[in-house]
PDB file of C-alpha atoms in Angstrom:
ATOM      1  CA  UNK A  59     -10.677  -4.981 -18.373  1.00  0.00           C
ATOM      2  CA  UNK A  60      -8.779  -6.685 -15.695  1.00  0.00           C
ATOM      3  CA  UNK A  61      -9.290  -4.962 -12.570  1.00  0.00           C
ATOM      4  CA  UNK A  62      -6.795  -4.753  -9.089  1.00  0.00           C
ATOM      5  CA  UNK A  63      -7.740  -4.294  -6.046  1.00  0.00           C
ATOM      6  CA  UNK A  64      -5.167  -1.956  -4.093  1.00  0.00           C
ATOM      7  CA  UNK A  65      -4.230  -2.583  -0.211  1.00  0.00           C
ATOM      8  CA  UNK A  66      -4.174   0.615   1.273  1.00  0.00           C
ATOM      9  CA  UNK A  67      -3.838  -0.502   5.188  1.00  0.00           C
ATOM     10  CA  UNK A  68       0.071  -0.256   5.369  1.00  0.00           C
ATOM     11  CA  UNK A  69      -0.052   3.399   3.690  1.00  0.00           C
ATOM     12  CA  UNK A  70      -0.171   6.935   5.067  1.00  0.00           C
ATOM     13  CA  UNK A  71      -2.050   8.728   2.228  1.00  0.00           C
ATOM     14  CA  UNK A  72      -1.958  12.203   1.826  1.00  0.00           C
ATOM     15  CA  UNK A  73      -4.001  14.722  -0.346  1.00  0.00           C
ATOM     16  CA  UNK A  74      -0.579  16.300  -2.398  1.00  0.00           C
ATOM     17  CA  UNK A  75      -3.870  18.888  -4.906  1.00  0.00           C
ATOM     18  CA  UNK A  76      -7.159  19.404  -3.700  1.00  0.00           C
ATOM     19  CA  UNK A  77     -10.146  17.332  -5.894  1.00  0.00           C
ATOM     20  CA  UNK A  78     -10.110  18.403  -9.779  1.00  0.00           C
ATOM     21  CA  UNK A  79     -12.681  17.881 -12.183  1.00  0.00           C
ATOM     22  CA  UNK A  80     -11.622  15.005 -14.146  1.00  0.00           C
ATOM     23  CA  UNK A  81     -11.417  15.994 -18.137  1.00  0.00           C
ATOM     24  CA  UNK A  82     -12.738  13.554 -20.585  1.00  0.00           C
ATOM     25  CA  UNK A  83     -11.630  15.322 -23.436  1.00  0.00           C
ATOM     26  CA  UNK A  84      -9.173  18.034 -23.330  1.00  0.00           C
ATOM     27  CA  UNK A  85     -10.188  19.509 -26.608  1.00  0.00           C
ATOM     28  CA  UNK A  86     -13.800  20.194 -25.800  1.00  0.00           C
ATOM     29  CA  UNK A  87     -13.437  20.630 -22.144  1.00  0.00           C
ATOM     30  CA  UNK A  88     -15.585  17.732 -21.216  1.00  0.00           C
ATOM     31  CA  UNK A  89     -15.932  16.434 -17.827  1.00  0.00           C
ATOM     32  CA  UNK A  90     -16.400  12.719 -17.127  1.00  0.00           C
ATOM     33  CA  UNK A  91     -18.532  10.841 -15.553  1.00  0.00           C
ATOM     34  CA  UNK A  92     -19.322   7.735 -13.625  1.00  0.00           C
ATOM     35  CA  UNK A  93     -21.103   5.611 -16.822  1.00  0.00           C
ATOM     36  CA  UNK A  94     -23.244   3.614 -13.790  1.00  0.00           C
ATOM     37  CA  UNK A  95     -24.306   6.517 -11.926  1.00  0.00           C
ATOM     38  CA  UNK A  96     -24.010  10.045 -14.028  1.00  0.00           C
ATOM     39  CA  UNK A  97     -21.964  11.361 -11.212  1.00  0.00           C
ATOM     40  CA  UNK A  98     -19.035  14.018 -12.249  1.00  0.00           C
ATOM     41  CA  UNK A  99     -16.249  12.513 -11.709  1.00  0.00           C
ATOM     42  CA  UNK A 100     -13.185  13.772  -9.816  1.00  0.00           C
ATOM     43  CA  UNK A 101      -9.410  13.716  -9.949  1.00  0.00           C
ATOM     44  CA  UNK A 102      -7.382  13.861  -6.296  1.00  0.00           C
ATOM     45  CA  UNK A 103      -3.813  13.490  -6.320  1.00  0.00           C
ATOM     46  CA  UNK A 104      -2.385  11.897  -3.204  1.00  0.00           C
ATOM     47  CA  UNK A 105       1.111  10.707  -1.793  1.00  0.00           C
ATOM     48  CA  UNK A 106       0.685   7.222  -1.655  1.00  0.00           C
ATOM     49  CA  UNK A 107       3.898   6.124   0.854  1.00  0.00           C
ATOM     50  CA  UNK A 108       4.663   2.737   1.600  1.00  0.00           C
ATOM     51  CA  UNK A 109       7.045   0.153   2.441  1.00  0.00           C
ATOM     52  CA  UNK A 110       9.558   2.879   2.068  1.00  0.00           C
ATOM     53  CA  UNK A 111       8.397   4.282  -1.078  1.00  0.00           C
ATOM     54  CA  UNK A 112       6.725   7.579  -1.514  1.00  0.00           C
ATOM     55  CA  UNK A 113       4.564   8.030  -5.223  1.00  0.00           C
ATOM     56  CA  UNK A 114       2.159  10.736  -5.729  1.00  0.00           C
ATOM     57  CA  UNK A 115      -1.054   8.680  -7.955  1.00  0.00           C
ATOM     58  CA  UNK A 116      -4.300  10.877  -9.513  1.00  0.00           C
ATOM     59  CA  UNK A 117      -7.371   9.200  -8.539  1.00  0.00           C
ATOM     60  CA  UNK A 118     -10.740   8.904 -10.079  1.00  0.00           C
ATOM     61  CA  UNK A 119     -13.242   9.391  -7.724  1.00  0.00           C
ATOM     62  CA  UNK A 120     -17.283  10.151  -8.364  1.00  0.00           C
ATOM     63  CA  UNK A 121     -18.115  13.762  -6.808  1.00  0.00           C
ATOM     64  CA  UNK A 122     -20.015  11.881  -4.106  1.00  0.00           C
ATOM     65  CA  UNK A 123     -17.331   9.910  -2.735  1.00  0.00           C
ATOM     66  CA  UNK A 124     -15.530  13.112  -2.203  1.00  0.00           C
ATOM     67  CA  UNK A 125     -16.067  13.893   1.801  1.00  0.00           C
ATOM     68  CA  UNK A 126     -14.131  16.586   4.211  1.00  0.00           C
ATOM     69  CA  UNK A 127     -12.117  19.269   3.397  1.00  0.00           C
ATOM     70  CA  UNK A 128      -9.638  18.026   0.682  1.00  0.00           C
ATOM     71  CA  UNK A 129      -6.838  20.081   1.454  1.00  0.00           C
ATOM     72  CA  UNK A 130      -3.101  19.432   1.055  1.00  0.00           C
ATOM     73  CA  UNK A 131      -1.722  17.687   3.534  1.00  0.00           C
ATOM     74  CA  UNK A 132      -4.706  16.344   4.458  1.00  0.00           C
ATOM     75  CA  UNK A 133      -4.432  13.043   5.650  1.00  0.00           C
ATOM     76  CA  UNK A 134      -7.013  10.673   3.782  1.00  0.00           C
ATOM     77  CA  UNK A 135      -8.427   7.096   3.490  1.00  0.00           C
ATOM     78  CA  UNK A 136      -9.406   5.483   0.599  1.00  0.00           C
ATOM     79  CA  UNK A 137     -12.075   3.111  -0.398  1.00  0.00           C
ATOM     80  CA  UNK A 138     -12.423   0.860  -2.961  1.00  0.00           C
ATOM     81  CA  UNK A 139      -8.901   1.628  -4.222  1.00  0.00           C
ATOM     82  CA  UNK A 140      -8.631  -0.193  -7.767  1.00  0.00           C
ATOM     83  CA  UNK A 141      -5.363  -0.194 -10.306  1.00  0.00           C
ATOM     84  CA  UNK A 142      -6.753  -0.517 -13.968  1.00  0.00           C
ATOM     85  CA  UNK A 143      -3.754  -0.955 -16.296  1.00  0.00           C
ATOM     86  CA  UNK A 144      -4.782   0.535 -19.599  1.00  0.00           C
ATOM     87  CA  UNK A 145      -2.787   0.823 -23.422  1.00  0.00           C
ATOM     88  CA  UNK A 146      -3.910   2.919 -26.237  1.00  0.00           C
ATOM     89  CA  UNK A 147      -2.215   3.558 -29.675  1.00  0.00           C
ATOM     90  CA  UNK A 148      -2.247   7.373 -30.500  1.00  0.00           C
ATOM     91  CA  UNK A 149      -0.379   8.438 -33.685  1.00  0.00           C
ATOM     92  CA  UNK A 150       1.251   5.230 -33.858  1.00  0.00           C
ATOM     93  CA  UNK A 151       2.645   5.412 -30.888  1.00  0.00           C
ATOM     94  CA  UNK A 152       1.993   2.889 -28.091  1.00  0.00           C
ATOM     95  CA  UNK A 153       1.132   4.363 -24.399  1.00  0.00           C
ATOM     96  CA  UNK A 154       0.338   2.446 -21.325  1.00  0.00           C
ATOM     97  CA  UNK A 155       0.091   2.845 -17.752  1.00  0.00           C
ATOM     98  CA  UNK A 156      -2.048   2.326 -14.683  1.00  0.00           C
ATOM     99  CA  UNK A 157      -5.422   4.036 -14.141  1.00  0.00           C
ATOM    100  CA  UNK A 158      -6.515   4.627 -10.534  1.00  0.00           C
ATOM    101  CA  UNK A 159     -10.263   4.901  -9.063  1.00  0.00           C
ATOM    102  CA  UNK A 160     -11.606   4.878  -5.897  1.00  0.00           C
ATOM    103  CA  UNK A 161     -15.442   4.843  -4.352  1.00  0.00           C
ATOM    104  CA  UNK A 162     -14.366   7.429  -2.061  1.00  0.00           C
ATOM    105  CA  UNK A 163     -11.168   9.718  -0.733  1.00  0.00           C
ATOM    106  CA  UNK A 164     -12.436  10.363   3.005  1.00  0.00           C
ATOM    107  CA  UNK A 165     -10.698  13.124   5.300  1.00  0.00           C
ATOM    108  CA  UNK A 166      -9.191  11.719   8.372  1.00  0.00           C
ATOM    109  CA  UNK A 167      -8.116  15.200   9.896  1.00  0.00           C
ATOM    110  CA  UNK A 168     -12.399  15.696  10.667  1.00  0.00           C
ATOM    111  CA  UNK A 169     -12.581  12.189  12.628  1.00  0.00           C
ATOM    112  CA  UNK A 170      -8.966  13.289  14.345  1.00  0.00           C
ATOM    113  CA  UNK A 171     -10.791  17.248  15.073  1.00  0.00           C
ATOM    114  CA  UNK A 172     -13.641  15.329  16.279  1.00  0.00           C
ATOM    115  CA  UNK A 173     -11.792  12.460  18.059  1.00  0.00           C
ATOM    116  CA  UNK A 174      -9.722  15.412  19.971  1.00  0.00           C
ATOM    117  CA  UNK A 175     -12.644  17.466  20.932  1.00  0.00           C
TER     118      UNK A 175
END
């Protein structure tokens, strides 16, 4: 599946709900995980703004790459951003979207406490 690398440099990202286990299937309560590396994965909702345009996105993120306090508000960075666009049928009904996923969501607000200190 076609894979796009996201340019996060021009964005102020912004935790909008603190990291969330990502569900693989709602039914059975099953978390998902990272098919390389086992980890648990994650879901972190940010506001994405940029070029004038504010979105909040839910990204996938192993449990590792989760680093800092994760509060709202908190400013973050984000490495490895990727957009996956993805299309399913369910009950004969055609969905699509995008799919985000990121190697890490890093607090900035430690480096600025740390910075200021």
């Amino acid at each position: 599946m076609r894979q796009i690398p996201v340019d996060t440099s021009g964005a102020t990202v912004m935790v909008a709900k603190a990291p969330q286990p990502k569900v693989k299937d709602r039914r059975t309560g099953e978390i998902a995980t990272d098919v390389e590396t086992g980890a648990k994965m994650m879901t972190v909702d940010v506001m994405f703004a940029a070029n004038g345009e504010v979105e909040i996105l839910s990204i996938a993120v192993p449990e590792p790459g989760i680093s800092g306090e994760l509060a709202m508000g908190t400013p973050v960075a984000l490495t490895g951003l990727i957009a996956r666009p993805w299309e399913n049928d369910f009950n004969g009904q055609k969905r699509h979207g995008i799919a985000f996923r990121a190697v890490a969501v890093t607090s900035l607000a430690d480096a600025a406490t740390s910075q200021a200190a």
